[in-house]
Amino acid sequence: MGNSIIVLVVASLLSFSVMSIVFFGLRAWNRRKHPDKEDIKETNRQRREREKLKRETKQKVNAYMRGEKKSDSEQVPNGKRSGKYKKKNKKK
């Protein structure tokens, strides 16, 4: 009797974990196929900047894990753009 209860508990926990993984996996798949309004509002420039930041962060983490030292020449930070993109001050 005691062993059957343990088997029942372990089986139910295992089935719950599998169902949770499948649920969240399918939800992520559906969001990728059908983006919501917030994802659609994101412009290409914002997406590129977000992906660039993600890529740079991954490179820094990998370099740190490999034990590489920082290079003295830092890249130009994002946001340094030519005058063409600067916001113009409106006269009041």
Short mmCIF file of C-alpha atoms in Angstrom, two decimals:
data_model
loop_
_atom_site.label_atom_id
_atom_site.label_comp_id
_atom_site.label_asym_id
_atom_site.label_seq_id
_atom_site.Cartn_x
_atom_site.Cartn_y
_atom_site.Cartn_z
CA MET A 1 0.00 0.00 0.00
CA GLY A 2 2.79 2.45 0.91
CA ASN A 3 4.75 1.78 -2.28
CA SER A 4 1.70 2.30 -4.47
CA ILE A 5 1.12 5.76 -2.98
CA ILE A 6 4.74 6.73 -3.64
CA VAL A 7 4.48 5.49 -7.23
CA LEU A 8 1.22 7.40 -7.68
CA VAL A 9 2.77 10.64 -6.36
CA VAL A 10 5.90 10.28 -8.51
CA ALA A 11 3.84 9.49 -11.62
CA SER A 12 1.53 12.47 -11.05
CA LEU A 13 4.48 14.84 -10.53
CA LEU A 14 6.15 13.53 -13.66
CA SER A 15 2.98 13.93 -15.73
CA PHE A 16 2.43 17.45 -14.36
CA SER A 17 5.97 18.49 -15.25
CA VAL A 18 5.64 17.07 -18.78
CA MET A 19 2.30 18.84 -19.26
CA SER A 20 3.80 22.13 -18.03
CA ILE A 21 6.75 21.86 -20.41
CA VAL A 22 4.45 21.09 -23.34
CA PHE A 23 2.07 23.92 -22.41
CA PHE A 24 4.77 26.60 -22.19
CA GLY A 25 6.50 25.27 -25.30
CA LEU A 26 3.31 25.46 -27.34
CA ARG A 27 2.55 28.92 -25.95
CA ALA A 28 5.99 30.18 -27.00
CA TRP A 29 5.55 28.57 -30.44
CA ASN A 30 2.14 30.26 -30.86
CA ARG A 31 3.53 33.66 -29.86
CA ARG A 32 6.31 33.27 -32.38
CA LYS A 33 3.82 32.44 -35.13
CA HIS A 34 1.23 35.05 -34.10
CA PRO A 35 2.93 38.07 -32.47
CA ASP A 36 0.82 40.33 -30.29
CA LYS A 37 0.41 44.08 -30.73
CA GLU A 38 3.48 44.93 -28.63
CA ASP A 39 5.72 42.82 -30.87
CA ILE A 40 4.28 44.37 -34.02
CA LYS A 41 4.87 47.91 -32.68
CA GLU A 42 8.57 47.21 -32.29
CA THR A 43 10.35 48.86 -35.19
CA ASN A 44 13.12 47.23 -37.18
CA ARG A 45 15.66 49.59 -35.65
CA GLN A 46 14.59 48.67 -32.12
CA ARG A 47 14.73 44.98 -33.02
CA ARG A 48 18.23 45.34 -34.51
CA GLU A 49 19.45 47.22 -31.42
CA ARG A 50 17.94 44.62 -29.11
CA GLU A 51 19.51 41.77 -31.07
CA LYS A 52 22.86 43.60 -31.15
CA LEU A 53 22.80 44.07 -27.39
CA LYS A 54 21.93 40.41 -26.92
CA ARG A 55 24.77 39.35 -29.24
CA GLU A 56 27.32 41.64 -27.52
CA THR A 57 26.28 40.40 -24.10
CA LYS A 58 26.67 36.80 -25.23
CA GLN A 59 30.15 37.58 -26.62
CA LYS A 60 31.20 39.25 -23.35
CA VAL A 61 29.95 36.33 -21.27
CA ASN A 62 31.69 33.81 -23.51
CA ALA A 63 34.93 35.82 -23.37
CA TYR A 64 34.71 35.98 -19.59
CA MET A 65 34.06 32.22 -19.36
CA ARG A 66 37.10 31.55 -21.58
CA GLY A 67 39.19 33.77 -19.30
CA GLU A 68 40.05 36.38 -21.91
CA LYS A 69 41.03 39.81 -20.67
CA LYS A 70 39.14 42.94 -21.66
CA SER A 71 40.46 44.79 -24.66
CA ASP A 72 41.44 48.40 -24.06
CA SER A 73 39.63 49.66 -27.14
CA GLU A 74 35.95 49.77 -26.32
CA GLN A 75 33.43 49.86 -29.12
CA VAL A 76 31.56 53.08 -29.74
CA PRO A 77 28.43 52.90 -27.60
CA ASN A 78 25.11 52.67 -29.36
CA GLY A 79 23.36 56.01 -29.69
CA LYS A 80 26.30 57.91 -31.18
CA ARG A 81 24.67 58.80 -34.44
CA SER A 82 25.29 61.42 -37.05
CA GLY A 83 23.52 64.77 -36.95
CA LYS A 84 20.95 63.52 -39.41
CA TYR A 85 19.24 61.47 -36.67
CA LYS A 86 19.43 64.01 -33.87
CA LYS A 87 16.21 65.48 -32.57
CA LYS A 88 15.69 69.07 -33.57
CA ASN A 89 14.77 71.60 -30.91
CA LYS A 90 11.51 73.29 -31.72
CA LYS A 91 11.21 77.03 -31.12
CA LYS A 92 8.54 78.00 -28.62
#
